[in-house]
Short mmCIF file of C-alpha atoms in Angstrom, two decimals:
data_model
loop_
_atom_site.label_atom_id
_atom_site.label_comp_id
_atom_site.label_asym_id
_atom_site.label_seq_id
_atom_site.Cartn_x
_atom_site.Cartn_y
_atom_site.Cartn_z
CA MET A 2 -11.27 7.50 12.98
CA ALA A 3 -9.90 8.16 9.37
CA VAL A 4 -7.67 11.24 9.30
CA ASN A 5 -8.58 13.63 6.64
CA LEU A 6 -9.63 10.80 4.38
CA ARG A 7 -12.87 10.35 2.34
CA GLU A 8 -14.76 8.04 0.05
CA LYS A 9 -14.45 8.86 -3.63
CA GLU A 10 -17.57 9.19 -5.79
CA VAL A 11 -18.17 6.78 -8.65
CA ASP A 12 -17.73 9.76 -11.19
CA GLU A 13 -14.50 10.72 -9.77
CA LEU A 14 -12.91 7.48 -10.70
CA LEU A 15 -11.89 6.66 -14.47
CA SER A 16 -12.81 3.47 -15.92
CA ILE A 17 -9.92 2.03 -17.84
CA ASP A 18 -10.48 0.49 -21.04
CA GLY A 19 -9.41 -3.18 -21.12
CA VAL A 20 -10.53 -3.86 -17.39
CA GLY A 21 -14.02 -5.35 -16.37
CA ILE A 22 -14.89 -5.43 -12.83
CA PHE A 23 -17.56 -7.78 -11.05
CA VAL A 24 -18.10 -8.04 -7.22
CA GLY A 25 -20.05 -10.60 -5.42
CA GLN A 26 -21.18 -12.15 -2.05
CA ALA A 27 -19.51 -15.39 -0.73
CA GLY A 28 -20.46 -15.04 2.91
CA ILE A 29 -16.95 -15.86 4.05
CA LYS A 30 -17.37 -13.76 7.30
CA LYS A 31 -20.33 -11.57 7.03
CA ALA A 32 -23.69 -12.33 5.23
CA GLU A 33 -25.20 -10.19 2.59
CA HIS A 34 -21.79 -8.24 2.30
CA ASP A 35 -19.78 -7.81 -0.98
CA ASP A 36 -16.45 -10.00 -0.17
CA LEU A 37 -15.33 -10.99 -3.77
CA THR A 38 -13.93 -9.08 -6.58
CA LEU A 39 -13.22 -10.45 -10.10
CA PHE A 40 -11.23 -8.20 -12.37
CA VAL A 41 -11.60 -9.50 -16.16
CA LEU A 42 -8.75 -8.31 -18.45
CA SER A 43 -8.55 -7.78 -22.10
CA GLU A 44 -5.89 -9.92 -23.98
CA LYS A 45 -2.40 -8.56 -24.65
CA ASN A 46 -2.30 -6.68 -21.33
CA THR A 47 0.96 -6.83 -19.19
CA ILE A 48 1.39 -6.94 -15.44
CA GLY A 49 3.95 -5.92 -12.78
CA ALA A 50 3.35 -7.22 -9.32
CA VAL A 51 5.20 -7.19 -5.92
CA PHE A 52 4.30 -9.53 -3.13
CA THR A 53 5.13 -9.76 0.77
CA GLN A 54 8.62 -10.79 2.00
CA ASN A 55 6.91 -12.42 5.00
CA ARG A 56 8.41 -16.15 5.13
CA PHE A 57 4.58 -17.61 5.96
CA CYS A 58 3.47 -16.03 2.76
CA ALA A 59 -0.15 -17.04 2.19
CA ALA A 60 -1.40 -19.42 -0.41
CA PRO A 61 -2.37 -17.36 -2.92
CA VAL A 62 0.78 -15.39 -3.13
CA HIS A 63 2.34 -18.48 -4.10
CA ILE A 64 -0.07 -19.27 -6.71
CA ALA A 65 -0.04 -15.64 -7.82
CA LYS A 66 3.68 -15.98 -8.27
CA GLN A 67 3.40 -18.89 -10.24
CA HIS A 68 0.87 -17.61 -12.60
CA LEU A 69 2.11 -14.22 -13.12
CA PHE A 70 4.50 -15.26 -16.07
CA ASP A 71 2.00 -17.35 -17.84
CA GLU A 72 2.96 -17.57 -21.64
CA ASP A 73 -0.56 -16.83 -22.62
CA GLY A 74 -1.00 -13.85 -20.28
CA VAL A 75 -2.88 -12.98 -17.06
CA ARG A 76 -6.82 -12.78 -17.80
CA ALA A 77 -8.09 -12.26 -14.56
CA LEU A 78 -7.75 -11.23 -10.70
CA VAL A 79 -9.97 -13.00 -7.97
CA VAL A 80 -9.90 -11.02 -4.74
CA ASN A 81 -11.51 -12.40 -1.42
CA THR A 82 -11.76 -10.72 1.99
CA GLY A 83 -12.69 -12.37 5.28
CA ASN A 84 -10.08 -15.34 5.21
CA ALA A 85 -6.37 -14.80 4.15
CA ASN A 86 -5.67 -18.52 3.37
CA ALA A 87 -2.56 -18.08 5.07
CA GLY A 88 -0.71 -20.53 7.22
CA THR A 89 -2.85 -23.41 5.69
CA GLY A 90 -0.09 -25.41 3.87
CA ALA A 91 -0.55 -27.51 0.77
CA GLU A 92 -4.47 -27.80 1.29
CA GLY A 93 -4.60 -24.00 1.12
CA ARG A 94 -2.71 -23.81 -2.18
CA GLU A 95 -4.98 -26.37 -3.51
CA ARG A 96 -8.03 -24.25 -2.55
CA ALA A 97 -6.42 -21.36 -3.89
CA LYS A 98 -6.08 -23.16 -7.44
CA GLU A 99 -9.85 -24.27 -7.05
CA VAL A 100 -10.69 -21.02 -7.16
CA CYS A 101 -8.58 -19.94 -10.26
CA VAL A 102 -10.15 -23.11 -12.16
CA ALA A 103 -13.60 -21.97 -11.43
CA ALA A 104 -12.66 -18.36 -12.62
CA ALA A 105 -11.19 -19.81 -15.67
CA GLU A 106 -14.14 -21.96 -16.45
CA LYS A 107 -16.32 -18.71 -16.05
CA LEU A 108 -13.94 -16.66 -18.37
CA GLY A 109 -12.78 -19.35 -21.00
CA CYS A 110 -9.17 -19.23 -20.01
CA ASN A 111 -6.57 -21.24 -18.41
CA PRO A 112 -6.44 -21.41 -14.81
CA THR A 113 -2.91 -20.42 -14.79
CA GLN A 114 -3.90 -17.11 -16.30
CA VAL A 115 -5.80 -16.11 -13.20
CA LEU A 116 -4.24 -14.61 -10.10
CA PRO A 117 -5.69 -15.28 -6.74
CA PHE A 118 -5.60 -12.84 -3.89
CA SER A 119 -7.12 -13.29 0.00
CA THR A 120 -7.06 -11.14 2.88
CA GLY A 121 -8.68 -11.46 6.36
CA VAL A 122 -8.18 -13.97 9.03
CA ILE A 123 -5.17 -16.26 9.15
CA LEU A 124 -4.78 -19.96 10.03
CA GLU A 125 -8.38 -20.91 8.98
CA PRO A 126 -9.36 -22.95 5.64
CA LEU A 127 -10.25 -20.94 2.60
CA PRO A 128 -14.06 -21.84 2.05
CA ALA A 129 -13.33 -22.22 -1.64
CA ASP A 130 -16.79 -24.05 -2.35
CA LYS A 131 -18.44 -20.57 -1.10
CA ILE A 132 -16.09 -18.59 -3.60
CA VAL A 133 -16.69 -21.18 -6.38
CA THR A 134 -20.57 -20.63 -6.23
CA ALA A 135 -20.35 -16.61 -5.68
CA LEU A 136 -18.19 -16.51 -8.88
CA SER A 137 -21.41 -17.84 -10.81
CA ARG A 138 -23.64 -14.97 -9.78
CA MET A 139 -21.35 -11.82 -9.54
CA ARG A 140 -22.74 -8.45 -10.92
CA PRO A 141 -20.97 -5.71 -12.74
CA ALA A 142 -19.40 -3.24 -10.66
CA THR A 143 -17.45 0.12 -10.50
CA TRP A 144 -13.93 0.98 -9.25
CA ALA A 145 -15.78 2.46 -6.10
CA ASP A 146 -17.55 -0.97 -5.78
CA ALA A 147 -14.42 -2.88 -5.62
CA ALA A 148 -12.88 -0.78 -3.31
CA ARG A 149 -15.50 -1.40 -0.79
CA ALA A 150 -15.59 -4.97 -1.38
CA ILE A 151 -11.92 -5.41 -0.79
CA MET A 152 -12.03 -3.84 3.06
CA THR A 153 -11.46 -5.58 6.07
CA THR A 154 -10.86 -3.43 9.08
CA ASP A 155 -10.63 -0.51 7.04
CA THR A 156 -13.14 2.35 7.92
CA ILE A 157 -13.61 3.85 4.50
CA PRO A 158 -12.67 2.78 0.89
CA LYS A 159 -9.49 3.84 -0.59
CA SER A 160 -9.29 4.57 -4.18
CA ALA A 161 -8.05 7.31 -6.84
CA SER A 162 -7.45 8.16 -10.36
CA ARG A 163 -4.99 10.22 -12.61
CA SER A 164 -4.68 11.26 -16.25
CA GLY A 165 -1.92 12.71 -17.87
CA GLN A 166 0.21 13.15 -21.04
CA VAL A 167 2.69 10.30 -21.71
CA GLY A 168 4.89 11.05 -24.96
CA GLN A 169 3.57 13.48 -27.60
CA ASN A 170 0.20 12.70 -28.37
CA HIS A 171 -1.21 10.24 -26.01
CA THR A 172 -3.00 10.76 -22.44
CA VAL A 173 -2.84 7.97 -20.29
CA SER A 174 -5.74 7.13 -17.60
CA ALA A 175 -4.94 5.15 -14.55
CA THR A 176 -7.24 4.13 -11.69
CA GLY A 177 -6.21 2.20 -8.23
CA ILE A 178 -7.56 1.00 -5.07
CA SER A 179 -6.18 -0.38 -2.16
CA LYS A 180 -7.11 -1.79 1.15
CA GLY A 181 -5.36 -1.86 4.78
CA ALA A 182 -5.33 -0.30 8.26
CA GLY A 183 -3.34 -2.58 10.65
CA MET A 184 -0.68 -5.30 10.19
CA ILE A 185 0.98 -2.23 8.17
CA CYS A 186 4.70 -2.38 7.65
CA PRO A 187 7.24 -2.96 4.76
CA ASN A 188 7.60 -5.12 2.97
CA MET A 189 4.78 -4.44 2.15
CA ALA A 190 1.98 -4.19 4.55
CA THR A 191 -1.28 -6.11 5.28
CA MET A 192 -2.50 -4.54 2.24
CA LEU A 193 -3.79 -5.04 -1.18
CA GLY A 194 -3.26 -2.48 -3.81
CA PHE A 195 -4.48 -2.62 -7.58
CA ILE A 196 -3.71 -0.21 -10.14
CA ALA A 197 -4.81 -0.04 -13.91
CA CYS A 198 -3.52 1.93 -16.69
CA ASP A 199 -4.31 2.03 -20.55
CA ALA A 200 -0.56 2.68 -21.20
CA LYS A 201 1.36 -0.04 -23.36
CA VAL A 202 4.57 -1.22 -21.46
CA ALA A 203 6.35 -4.43 -21.99
CA GLN A 204 6.10 -6.77 -19.04
CA PRO A 205 9.84 -6.69 -17.84
CA VAL A 206 9.79 -2.86 -17.98
CA LEU A 207 6.53 -2.80 -15.99
CA GLN A 208 7.67 -5.36 -13.56
CA LEU A 209 10.79 -2.76 -12.74
CA MET A 210 8.47 -0.01 -12.64
CA THR A 211 6.30 -1.49 -10.10
CA GLN A 212 9.07 -2.28 -7.76
CA GLU A 213 10.34 1.18 -7.91
CA ILE A 214 6.79 2.70 -7.42
CA ALA A 215 6.09 0.24 -4.46
CA ASP A 216 9.67 1.30 -2.83
CA ALA A 217 8.67 4.94 -2.91
CA THR A 218 5.00 4.24 -1.89
CA PHE A 219 3.68 1.13 -0.17
CA ASN A 220 6.96 0.35 1.17
CA SER A 221 7.30 3.53 2.94
CA ILE A 222 4.35 3.45 5.17
CA THR A 223 4.05 1.73 8.62
CA VAL A 224 1.10 1.55 11.09
CA ASP A 225 2.26 -0.90 13.80
CA GLY A 226 5.64 -2.48 12.39
CA ASP A 227 3.94 -5.98 11.50
CA THR A 228 4.48 -7.34 8.08
CA SER A 229 1.70 -9.29 6.73
CA THR A 230 1.56 -12.59 5.10
CA ASN A 231 -0.68 -11.40 2.09
CA ASP A 232 0.59 -8.08 0.66
CA SER A 233 0.47 -7.76 -2.72
CA PHE A 234 0.75 -4.67 -5.21
CA VAL A 235 -0.16 -4.94 -8.88
CA ILE A 236 -0.08 -2.58 -11.77
CA ILE A 237 -2.05 -3.54 -15.13
CA ALA A 238 -1.19 -1.93 -18.39
CA THR A 239 -3.95 -2.71 -20.86
CA GLY A 240 -2.22 -0.87 -23.72
CA ARG A 241 -5.56 0.43 -24.94
CA CYS A 242 -4.60 4.13 -25.19
CA GLY A 243 -3.13 3.91 -28.72
CA GLN A 244 0.54 4.65 -28.00
CA SER A 245 3.48 2.60 -29.03
CA GLU A 246 4.88 0.24 -26.46
CA ILE A 247 7.48 1.20 -23.86
CA ASP A 248 9.95 -1.41 -24.21
CA ASN A 249 12.92 0.16 -22.08
CA ILE A 250 13.64 2.35 -19.19
CA ALA A 251 15.76 4.81 -21.63
CA ASP A 252 12.16 5.79 -23.25
CA PRO A 253 11.27 9.28 -21.90
CA ARG A 254 8.08 7.92 -21.54
CA TYR A 255 8.89 5.42 -18.94
CA ASP A 256 9.73 8.30 -16.38
CA GLN A 257 6.74 10.34 -17.31
CA LEU A 258 4.17 7.10 -16.91
CA LYS A 259 6.12 6.36 -13.60
CA ALA A 260 5.48 9.67 -12.15
CA LEU A 261 1.85 9.54 -12.95
CA LEU A 262 1.44 6.30 -11.55
CA GLN A 263 3.80 6.67 -8.43
CA ASP A 264 1.73 9.89 -7.39
CA LEU A 265 -1.66 7.80 -7.96
CA ALA A 266 0.05 4.96 -5.52
CA LEU A 267 1.40 7.33 -3.13
CA GLU A 268 -2.11 8.46 -2.50
CA LEU A 269 -3.45 5.15 -2.14
CA ALA A 270 -0.61 4.37 0.36
CA GLN A 271 -1.07 7.40 2.45
CA ALA A 272 -4.90 6.68 2.59
CA ILE A 273 -3.88 3.47 4.17
CA VAL A 274 -1.89 5.07 7.16
CA ARG A 275 -4.68 7.84 7.20
CA ASP A 276 -6.94 4.86 8.08
CA GLY A 277 -4.73 3.29 10.30
CA GLU A 278 -6.68 1.17 13.06
CA GLY A 279 -7.65 3.93 15.72
CA ALA A 280 -5.37 6.60 14.09
CA THR A 281 -6.20 10.24 14.90
CA LYS A 282 -2.96 11.82 13.28
CA PHE A 283 -1.01 11.51 10.25
CA ILE A 284 2.49 11.74 10.52
CA THR A 285 5.46 12.10 8.11
CA VAL A 286 9.07 11.46 9.04
CA SER A 287 11.53 12.96 6.47
CA VAL A 288 15.36 12.19 7.02
CA GLU A 289 17.61 14.08 4.80
CA ASN A 290 21.25 14.56 4.00
CA ALA A 291 22.07 10.98 4.87
CA GLU A 292 25.16 9.29 3.62
CA SER A 293 22.85 6.53 1.77
CA ARG A 294 19.12 6.08 1.34
CA GLU A 295 19.37 2.84 3.53
CA GLU A 296 20.61 5.04 6.53
CA ALA A 297 17.71 7.54 6.04
CA ARG A 298 15.34 4.80 6.14
CA LYS A 299 16.84 3.18 9.23
CA VAL A 300 16.52 6.50 10.97
CA ALA A 301 12.90 7.24 9.49
CA TYR A 302 11.73 3.74 10.59
CA ALA A 303 13.20 3.84 14.09
CA VAL A 304 11.02 6.73 14.74
CA ALA A 305 7.85 5.70 12.82
CA HIS A 306 7.87 2.18 14.52
CA SER A 307 8.45 3.37 18.22
CA PRO A 308 5.67 2.88 20.22
CA LEU A 309 6.65 5.43 22.72
CA VAL A 310 7.00 7.90 19.95
CA LYS A 311 3.51 7.01 18.42
CA THR A 312 1.64 7.09 21.78
CA ALA A 313 3.27 10.39 22.56
CA PHE A 314 1.63 11.73 19.28
CA SER A 315 -1.76 10.16 20.26
CA ALA A 316 -1.55 11.90 23.47
CA SER A 317 -0.36 15.22 21.81
CA ASP A 318 2.33 15.18 24.31
CA PRO A 319 5.66 16.84 23.36
CA ASN A 320 7.91 14.33 24.80
CA LEU A 321 10.73 14.85 22.10
CA GLY A 322 13.16 12.93 23.90
CA ARG A 323 11.40 9.81 22.47
CA LEU A 324 12.19 10.73 19.15
CA LEU A 325 16.03 11.22 20.16
CA ALA A 326 16.23 8.06 21.63
CA ALA A 327 14.76 6.52 18.40
CA ILE A 328 17.02 7.87 16.40
CA GLY A 329 20.00 7.03 18.65
CA TYR A 330 19.23 3.38 18.66
CA SER A 331 18.13 3.17 14.77
CA GLY A 332 21.55 1.56 13.95
CA ALA A 333 22.59 4.52 11.77
CA ASP A 334 26.10 6.24 12.41
CA VAL A 335 24.42 9.52 13.58
CA ASP A 336 26.75 12.21 14.62
CA THR A 337 24.51 13.87 17.46
CA GLU A 338 26.38 17.08 17.47
CA HIS A 339 25.37 17.86 14.12
CA LEU A 340 22.10 16.52 13.65
CA ARG A 341 19.27 18.91 13.67
CA MET A 342 15.56 18.00 13.91
CA TRP A 343 12.35 19.92 13.39
CA LEU A 344 8.69 19.06 14.55
CA GLY A 345 6.44 20.97 11.96
CA ASP A 346 8.24 24.30 11.64
CA VAL A 347 9.89 24.43 15.08
CA LEU A 348 13.57 23.63 15.41
CA VAL A 349 13.91 21.12 18.36
CA THR A 350 17.28 19.83 18.29
CA GLU A 351 20.87 21.25 17.33
CA LYS A 352 24.51 20.63 18.67
CA GLY A 353 23.69 17.52 20.62
CA GLY A 354 20.64 18.88 22.77
CA ARG A 355 17.85 21.18 22.71
CA ALA A 356 17.81 24.01 20.22
CA ALA A 357 17.92 27.41 22.28
CA SER A 358 15.01 28.85 20.45
CA TYR A 359 12.58 25.50 21.11
CA THR A 360 9.84 26.52 23.74
CA GLU A 361 7.55 23.74 25.21
CA GLU A 362 4.41 25.98 24.02
CA GLU A 363 5.67 25.88 20.42
CA GLY A 364 6.26 22.14 20.52
CA GLN A 365 2.60 21.68 22.05
CA ARG A 366 1.21 23.82 19.10
CA VAL A 367 2.63 21.37 16.69
CA MET A 368 1.60 18.18 18.84
CA ASN A 369 -2.20 19.52 18.68
CA GLU A 370 -2.29 19.23 15.02
CA ALA A 371 -3.73 16.16 12.97
CA GLU A 372 -0.97 16.23 10.30
CA ILE A 373 2.33 16.70 11.74
CA THR A 374 5.98 16.35 10.13
CA VAL A 375 9.19 15.18 11.75
CA ARG A 376 12.19 16.37 9.74
CA ILE A 377 15.69 14.93 10.59
CA ASP A 378 18.79 16.43 9.00
CA LEU A 379 21.51 14.22 9.43
CA ARG A 380 24.03 16.74 7.70
CA LYS A 381 26.24 14.00 6.62
CA GLY A 382 25.65 13.24 2.60
CA LEU A 383 22.95 13.94 -0.07
CA GLU A 384 20.32 11.14 0.44
CA LYS A 385 16.85 11.18 1.77
CA ALA A 386 13.71 9.29 2.63
CA VAL A 387 10.33 9.83 3.78
CA VAL A 388 8.19 7.43 5.82
CA TYR A 389 4.64 8.01 6.47
CA THR A 390 3.14 6.60 9.84
CA CYS A 391 0.18 7.30 12.51
CA ASP A 392 -0.26 7.42 16.24
CA LEU A 393 -0.88 4.45 18.22
CA THR A 394 -4.25 4.80 20.36
CA LYS A 395 -6.29 2.62 22.67
CA GLU A 396 -8.76 2.06 19.74
CA TYR A 397 -6.00 0.02 17.80
CA VAL A 398 -5.69 -2.18 20.94
CA ALA A 399 -9.45 -2.55 21.15
CA ILE A 400 -9.94 -3.34 17.29
CA ASN A 401 -7.02 -6.02 17.10
CA ALA A 402 -8.40 -7.81 20.34
CA ASP A 403 -11.73 -8.08 18.87
CA TYR A 404 -10.61 -8.76 15.36
CA ARG A 405 -12.11 -12.45 15.20
CA SER A 406 -15.16 -11.92 17.05
#
């Protein structure tokens, strides 16, 4: 079940000038089901993108990386669900290219101006013929339609919009969608994320911004510790809001735009965790006063990945020794005598052991909540990191045991 997550209404999502959306039914895994999405982009847009670091990255990831920097610019994104086109070798790459050719013929652009994206079952050939046929009969759609069309094991579509002032006289609008519920772990997760805004940003600057936003959002979530083959996160800047170009990171508008888009991306990333397969609880693991951000992330992920910790949260069991054990094996140089840990508003650990003020009743009170924060103070430095995760339930096992049936 989704944890405090709801589907956005169509009128809550801002349309973005310079982006056309179409959906269709290719019948890849299910009949009469929207499983194909086409984003058509105006000329002179710029795109930033980051992709999975899994060495078995999928065929569309290979092709999208090659096409991303086409000198004529990207004009379309094609997204299919039901088949990941991963573990398919050279044939998979050829089938991804076949989809790009068909989309290019439809739009009157070069195949290298099309970025392909796939998600679904691994090790099965992509039915490119079905996608090519479906491209010829797609229908105009909204962001909400696209959010539904890119779902796999998601229980609810994920979308959000933001608008805000960037610079003196311009308001920037942004809308994004994401998908993902399982095989979620940096870098990144079995997720697809697409954000479009009408700001004007030079490509190298947008690429850096995309990476920074990904690190703070989609690279700070985990459901099960498995890194997928198809993860992709894209930010599109159409340049239609009328502002001059942001062409360097020293421009004050860079931080303003980054804050706007990062807030949007964080909502989309957290929505993936809230919709974690079988999840009943949303958990924030915050590590502070570390010597480095890397150290803080080590500790946070050790806690967030631990199956014993996650099953304790599922059972609402204040078996908090599991959290301490995870911190201890994280690989960080932790001073156990100085470390402090809170569960919600309850101090649990200090001076190397249980806090004198802690009671099982207070721990149980917090564990019964649907949203829980674990705060860990390493008391060593000034750096921090936050990771978002969920509990691990029997339903997670059932969903993944039956995924291909």
